């Protein structure tokens, strides 16, 4: 398969669905880790096409959504300073802090700019030596190499006015936290293909063995996801718990060695708070001692931050897979993309945003026999 359309073929989708139906004999609960996979699942109605025995649980795989509220509030405080050019990807601008967001900071006169790469922010620092340029470096392992390269280049160029506000998180410790939570129902994982394209699969066999859950590395198109589900259900039915690569066109077992070397040079592992979830040991990266001068938290003395989540927002439960967005009373009423209570409603990978965008306002929708796969 060479072209995108081939991963949306309705006939192949029906064949995969038939194989899943023929295989499953009992209820299974699978978690797709990545928010991009969640959007694809909801957009194409994959969860509603599956046999009733197969339940998909949406995981915390949205880096915007899990960026801790304290870090958002620090970003807002730094961005409001007159000597700062604050750079971010566009999906961070509407993420609510305790009492405002980056759009409001921009509207009040803050120099907040949307960039498409941390290297764009680096160029701004070179063009504006009299200003402090801060890039909001969030994301899973996927965005870490580019952020690491930007800092590496800044040090090489001797740029004293460039820093990162870092909130990087790592997937394997999150899976560990999910599996050890008392309310966990997850029996198998669809692992994020783009994360594994960077980091490889070395950290997953131990997780699969310790928790006796299959982990299948999966892509993002409808047929990718259905194939990942087919393999995961097959393992569960056979009593297996292995790591499989169902995204071989993009993922190698050892990942991208050059990217890994860059990450290991610039970052070091640290504990990290996840918004709506809490502190997960070893689940984040921060700048290493050699690059500490480029850490915005060290350069800007931001103290006295007091955070407060809206009481009616249940985004944390959504991120943990404990509820669906439609189980929250605020969903689609007091919480919309224009008036978000939590990041899951405004992020391009948030589960609440997916449900709202594709008009999944209640469950269930159409009877399964009336739906067309992929379509």
Short mmCIF file of C-alpha atoms in Angstrom, two decimals, residues 57-375:
data_model
loop_
_atom_site.label_atom_id
_atom_site.label_comp_id
_atom_site.label_asym_id
_atom_site.label_seq_id
_atom_site.Cartn_x
_atom_site.Cartn_y
_atom_site.Cartn_z
CA UNK A 57 -11.35 3.33 26.01
CA UNK A 58 -9.83 6.71 25.16
CA UNK A 59 -6.44 7.22 26.78
CA UNK A 60 -4.45 10.25 27.92
CA UNK A 61 -2.56 10.56 24.65
CA UNK A 62 -3.15 14.27 24.11
CA UNK A 63 -0.07 16.26 25.19
CA UNK A 64 -1.95 19.56 25.20
CA UNK A 65 -4.61 18.05 27.45
CA UNK A 66 -2.20 16.67 30.03
CA UNK A 67 0.02 19.77 30.27
CA UNK A 68 -0.37 20.64 33.96
CA UNK A 69 -2.42 23.68 34.90
CA UNK A 70 0.52 25.12 36.86
CA UNK A 71 2.64 25.05 33.68
CA UNK A 72 -0.15 26.74 31.70
CA UNK A 73 -0.38 29.48 34.31
CA UNK A 74 3.40 29.94 34.23
CA UNK A 75 3.21 30.26 30.45
CA UNK A 76 0.51 32.94 30.78
CA UNK A 77 2.58 34.87 33.31
CA UNK A 78 5.72 34.79 31.14
CA UNK A 79 3.82 35.61 27.94
CA UNK A 80 2.37 38.76 29.51
CA UNK A 81 5.80 40.28 30.15
CA UNK A 82 6.69 43.20 27.86
CA UNK A 83 10.20 41.97 27.02
CA UNK A 84 9.01 38.50 25.89
CA UNK A 85 8.01 37.05 22.54
CA UNK A 86 6.10 33.92 23.52
CA UNK A 87 5.89 31.25 20.81
CA UNK A 88 3.58 28.25 20.75
CA UNK A 89 1.78 25.87 18.46
CA UNK A 90 -1.73 27.08 17.72
CA UNK A 91 -3.62 24.46 19.71
CA UNK A 92 -2.22 25.83 22.99
CA UNK A 93 -3.75 29.30 22.58
CA UNK A 94 -7.27 28.37 23.71
CA UNK A 95 -6.24 26.00 26.49
CA UNK A 96 -7.69 27.48 29.68
CA UNK A 97 -5.48 28.36 32.59
CA UNK A 98 -6.90 29.21 35.98
CA UNK A 99 -8.39 32.53 34.84
CA UNK A 100 -7.33 33.19 31.21
CA UNK A 101 -5.67 31.71 28.13
CA UNK A 102 -2.95 32.78 25.68
CA UNK A 103 -5.52 34.42 23.38
CA UNK A 104 -6.54 36.73 26.22
CA UNK A 105 -2.91 37.50 26.98
CA UNK A 106 -2.40 38.36 23.32
CA UNK A 107 -5.54 40.49 23.32
CA UNK A 108 -4.25 42.39 26.33
CA UNK A 109 -1.05 43.29 24.49
CA UNK A 110 1.21 40.29 25.04
CA UNK A 111 3.44 39.34 22.10
CA UNK A 112 2.13 35.80 21.59
CA UNK A 113 2.95 34.20 18.24
CA UNK A 114 1.90 30.94 16.61
CA UNK A 115 4.83 29.05 15.08
CA UNK A 116 5.01 25.77 13.21
CA UNK A 117 8.37 24.62 14.53
CA UNK A 118 10.66 25.44 17.46
CA UNK A 119 13.20 26.43 14.81
CA UNK A 120 10.83 29.27 13.83
CA UNK A 121 11.13 30.54 17.40
CA UNK A 122 14.90 30.18 17.16
CA UNK A 123 14.92 32.42 14.09
CA UNK A 124 12.85 35.01 15.95
CA UNK A 125 15.48 35.03 18.69
CA UNK A 126 18.18 35.72 16.11
CA UNK A 127 16.15 38.57 14.57
CA UNK A 128 15.21 40.14 17.92
CA UNK A 129 18.33 40.09 20.11
CA UNK A 130 16.78 42.71 22.38
CA UNK A 131 13.80 40.46 23.28
CA UNK A 132 13.49 37.21 25.22
CA UNK A 133 12.00 34.51 22.97
CA UNK A 134 10.30 31.62 24.77
CA UNK A 135 9.00 28.51 23.01
CA UNK A 136 6.34 26.44 24.78
CA UNK A 137 7.82 22.95 24.37
CA UNK A 138 5.08 20.43 25.06
CA UNK A 139 4.38 16.99 23.67
CA UNK A 140 5.10 13.31 23.87
CA UNK A 141 8.25 11.72 22.52
CA UNK A 142 7.20 12.70 18.99
CA UNK A 143 8.00 16.42 19.32
CA UNK A 144 11.01 16.02 21.60
CA UNK A 145 13.70 15.66 18.87
CA UNK A 146 12.82 18.97 17.19
CA UNK A 147 12.69 20.78 20.54
CA UNK A 148 16.02 19.25 21.55
CA UNK A 149 17.55 20.29 18.22
CA UNK A 150 16.36 23.89 18.71
CA UNK A 151 18.12 24.12 22.09
CA UNK A 152 21.20 22.40 20.69
CA UNK A 153 21.34 24.99 17.90
CA UNK A 154 20.74 27.88 20.31
CA UNK A 155 23.72 26.79 22.40
CA UNK A 156 25.90 26.37 19.33
CA UNK A 157 24.94 29.87 18.12
CA UNK A 158 25.40 31.40 21.55
CA UNK A 159 21.84 32.78 21.70
CA UNK A 160 21.33 34.13 25.19
CA UNK A 161 17.74 35.26 24.54
CA UNK A 162 16.16 31.89 23.68
CA UNK A 163 14.55 29.50 26.17
CA UNK A 164 12.08 26.61 26.30
CA UNK A 165 9.23 26.27 28.76
CA UNK A 166 9.30 22.47 28.87
CA UNK A 167 6.39 20.15 29.60
CA UNK A 168 7.36 16.96 27.81
CA UNK A 169 5.71 13.69 28.82
CA UNK A 170 6.51 10.04 28.09
CA UNK A 171 4.08 7.27 27.14
CA UNK A 172 5.44 4.10 28.87
CA UNK A 173 5.22 5.52 32.43
CA UNK A 174 1.65 6.62 31.66
CA UNK A 175 0.75 3.06 30.67
CA UNK A 176 2.30 1.86 33.93
CA UNK A 177 0.19 4.39 35.88
CA UNK A 178 -2.98 3.32 34.05
CA UNK A 179 -2.40 -0.37 34.70
CA UNK A 180 -1.70 0.13 38.41
CA UNK A 181 -4.72 2.37 39.03
CA UNK A 182 -7.41 0.68 41.18
CA UNK A 183 -10.21 1.37 38.68
CA UNK A 184 -8.29 0.14 35.62
CA UNK A 185 -10.34 -1.96 33.15
CA UNK A 186 -7.84 -1.91 30.28
CA UNK A 187 -6.91 -5.34 28.91
CA UNK A 188 -4.89 -4.33 25.85
CA UNK A 189 -3.24 -1.27 24.30
CA UNK A 190 -3.08 0.25 20.84
CA UNK A 191 0.27 2.02 21.16
CA UNK A 192 0.94 5.31 19.37
CA UNK A 193 2.77 4.68 16.11
CA UNK A 194 4.39 8.10 15.84
CA UNK A 195 5.87 7.83 19.34
CA UNK A 196 7.34 4.43 18.50
CA UNK A 197 8.70 5.76 15.20
CA UNK A 198 10.97 7.95 17.33
CA UNK A 199 11.65 5.81 20.41
CA UNK A 200 11.18 2.29 19.08
CA UNK A 201 9.51 -0.47 21.07
CA UNK A 202 12.16 -1.42 23.64
CA UNK A 203 10.21 -0.14 26.68
CA UNK A 204 7.00 -2.04 25.93
CA UNK A 205 7.82 -5.77 26.31
CA UNK A 206 8.44 -5.39 30.05
CA UNK A 207 5.11 -3.58 30.47
CA UNK A 208 3.28 -6.22 28.46
CA UNK A 209 4.83 -9.03 30.48
CA UNK A 210 4.41 -7.46 33.91
CA UNK A 211 0.76 -6.54 33.40
CA UNK A 212 -0.05 -9.40 31.02
CA UNK A 213 -1.54 -7.10 28.40
CA UNK A 214 -0.93 -7.14 24.65
CA UNK A 215 0.56 -3.95 23.21
CA UNK A 216 0.10 -3.46 19.47
CA UNK A 217 1.83 -0.51 17.81
CA UNK A 218 -0.82 1.04 15.60
CA UNK A 219 -1.15 3.77 12.97
CA UNK A 220 -3.85 6.38 12.52
CA UNK A 221 -5.86 5.58 9.41
CA UNK A 222 -9.06 3.47 9.71
CA UNK A 223 -7.47 0.27 8.41
CA UNK A 224 -4.44 0.81 10.67
CA UNK A 225 -6.70 1.01 13.70
CA UNK A 226 -8.86 -1.96 12.70
CA UNK A 227 -5.75 -4.06 12.10
CA UNK A 228 -4.41 -3.05 15.51
CA UNK A 229 -7.71 -4.05 17.11
CA UNK A 230 -7.76 -7.35 15.20
CA UNK A 231 -4.28 -8.25 16.44
CA UNK A 232 -5.00 -7.17 20.02
CA UNK A 233 -8.26 -9.11 20.22
CA UNK A 234 -6.55 -12.15 18.70
CA UNK A 235 -3.87 -12.08 21.40
CA UNK A 236 -6.44 -11.70 24.15
CA UNK A 237 -8.49 -14.60 22.87
CA UNK A 238 -5.37 -16.79 22.74
CA UNK A 239 -4.22 -15.70 26.20
CA UNK A 240 -1.11 -13.95 24.87
CA UNK A 241 0.48 -10.67 25.92
CA UNK A 242 3.14 -9.70 23.41
CA UNK A 243 4.30 -6.51 21.69
CA UNK A 244 3.43 -6.45 17.99
CA UNK A 245 4.24 -3.91 15.31
CA UNK A 246 1.19 -3.29 13.12
CA UNK A 247 2.71 -0.07 11.75
CA UNK A 248 5.84 -1.47 10.15
CA UNK A 249 5.80 1.06 7.32
CA UNK A 250 6.76 3.77 9.82
CA UNK A 251 8.13 2.01 12.93
CA UNK A 252 11.36 0.10 13.44
CA UNK A 253 12.12 -1.82 16.59
CA UNK A 254 14.97 0.54 17.48
CA UNK A 255 13.11 3.70 16.45
CA UNK A 256 15.20 6.61 15.19
CA UNK A 257 18.66 6.31 16.78
CA UNK A 258 19.75 9.82 15.75
CA UNK A 259 16.64 11.36 17.31
CA UNK A 260 17.12 9.34 20.49
CA UNK A 261 20.74 10.51 20.78
CA UNK A 262 19.64 14.15 20.45
CA UNK A 263 16.95 13.70 23.12
CA UNK A 264 19.38 12.02 25.51
CA UNK A 265 21.94 14.79 25.03
CA UNK A 266 19.54 17.66 25.74
CA UNK A 267 16.94 16.21 28.12
CA UNK A 268 16.90 14.13 31.29
CA UNK A 269 14.05 12.07 32.74
CA UNK A 270 12.04 13.63 35.54
CA UNK A 271 8.76 13.14 37.39
CA UNK A 272 5.90 15.06 35.81
CA UNK A 273 2.43 16.20 36.80
CA UNK A 274 -0.29 15.36 34.28
CA UNK A 275 -3.33 17.62 34.19
CA UNK A 276 -6.37 15.79 35.54
CA UNK A 277 -4.30 12.73 36.47
CA UNK A 278 -1.58 13.73 38.91
CA UNK A 279 2.12 13.06 39.33
CA UNK A 280 3.59 10.11 37.43
CA UNK A 281 7.17 9.13 38.34
CA UNK A 282 9.68 9.26 35.50
CA UNK A 283 7.01 10.36 33.04
CA UNK A 284 8.61 13.56 31.75
CA UNK A 285 11.70 15.23 30.41
CA UNK A 286 13.38 18.43 31.48
CA UNK A 287 16.46 20.16 30.13
CA UNK A 288 19.67 18.58 31.39
CA UNK A 289 22.22 20.49 33.45
CA UNK A 290 24.29 21.25 30.35
CA UNK A 291 21.33 23.10 28.83
CA UNK A 292 19.81 24.54 32.01
CA UNK A 293 20.55 28.12 30.87
CA UNK A 294 17.89 27.61 28.17
CA UNK A 295 15.18 26.64 30.66
CA UNK A 296 12.49 29.35 30.91
CA UNK A 297 11.51 28.20 34.41
CA UNK A 298 15.04 28.98 35.58
CA UNK A 299 15.38 32.24 33.67
CA UNK A 300 12.02 33.71 34.68
CA UNK A 301 11.22 33.85 38.36
CA UNK A 302 7.55 32.85 38.24
CA UNK A 303 6.33 32.21 41.76
CA UNK A 304 3.09 32.43 43.70
CA UNK A 305 1.12 30.44 41.12
CA UNK A 306 -2.23 29.26 42.52
CA UNK A 307 -4.19 26.94 40.28
CA UNK A 308 -7.84 26.04 40.35
CA UNK A 309 -9.75 23.72 38.01
CA UNK A 310 -13.47 24.30 37.36
CA UNK A 311 -15.40 22.03 39.70
CA UNK A 312 -17.82 20.91 36.96
CA UNK A 313 -15.04 19.84 34.55
CA UNK A 314 -14.49 16.07 34.41
CA UNK A 315 -11.66 16.15 31.87
CA UNK A 316 -9.39 14.27 34.27
CA UNK A 317 -11.75 11.31 34.28
CA UNK A 318 -11.92 11.43 30.48
CA UNK A 319 -8.12 11.40 30.27
CA UNK A 320 -7.96 8.37 32.57
CA UNK A 321 -10.51 6.50 30.49
CA UNK A 322 -12.97 6.35 33.38
CA UNK A 323 -15.77 8.13 31.50
CA UNK A 324 -16.65 9.14 27.96
CA UNK A 325 -17.03 12.86 27.18
CA UNK A 326 -20.81 12.43 26.94
CA UNK A 327 -20.89 11.30 30.58
CA UNK A 328 -19.95 14.83 31.67
CA UNK A 329 -22.94 17.10 32.31
CA UNK A 330 -20.98 20.14 31.09
CA UNK A 331 -20.14 18.58 27.71
CA UNK A 332 -21.72 20.54 24.87
CA UNK A 333 -23.58 22.84 27.26
CA UNK A 334 -21.40 25.01 29.50
CA UNK A 335 -18.28 23.45 27.94
CA UNK A 336 -17.83 24.01 24.18
CA UNK A 337 -14.84 24.88 21.98
CA UNK A 338 -15.74 28.56 22.40
CA UNK A 339 -16.19 28.30 26.16
CA UNK A 340 -13.95 25.41 27.20
CA UNK A 341 -13.69 24.29 30.79
CA UNK A 342 -10.82 21.91 30.10
CA UNK A 343 -8.10 21.30 27.52
CA UNK A 344 -9.79 18.16 26.18
CA UNK A 345 -12.43 20.40 24.52
CA UNK A 346 -10.00 22.63 22.62
CA UNK A 347 -7.01 20.46 21.75
CA UNK A 348 -6.88 19.05 18.24
CA UNK A 349 -6.30 15.65 19.86
CA UNK A 350 -8.69 15.96 22.82
CA UNK A 351 -11.43 13.35 23.21
CA UNK A 352 -14.07 15.95 24.09
CA UNK A 353 -13.14 17.96 21.00
CA UNK A 354 -13.50 14.83 18.85
CA UNK A 355 -16.94 14.06 20.22
CA UNK A 356 -18.08 17.65 19.73
CA UNK A 357 -16.54 18.07 16.26
CA UNK A 358 -18.11 14.89 14.89
CA UNK A 359 -21.43 15.52 16.64
CA UNK A 360 -21.18 12.54 18.95
CA UNK A 361 -23.37 14.32 21.48
CA UNK A 362 -24.81 11.18 23.04
CA UNK A 363 -24.30 7.41 23.06
CA UNK A 364 -25.16 5.31 21.17
CA UNK A 365 -25.65 6.80 17.72
CA UNK A 366 -26.86 4.73 14.75
CA UNK A 367 -27.53 1.00 15.11
CA UNK A 368 -24.39 -0.79 14.01
CA UNK A 369 -26.08 -2.64 11.17
CA UNK A 370 -27.06 0.72 9.61
CA UNK A 371 -23.54 2.13 9.52
CA UNK A 372 -21.03 1.96 6.69
CA UNK A 373 -17.42 1.20 7.60
CA UNK A 374 -15.01 4.06 6.89
CA UNK A 375 -17.36 5.60 4.34
#
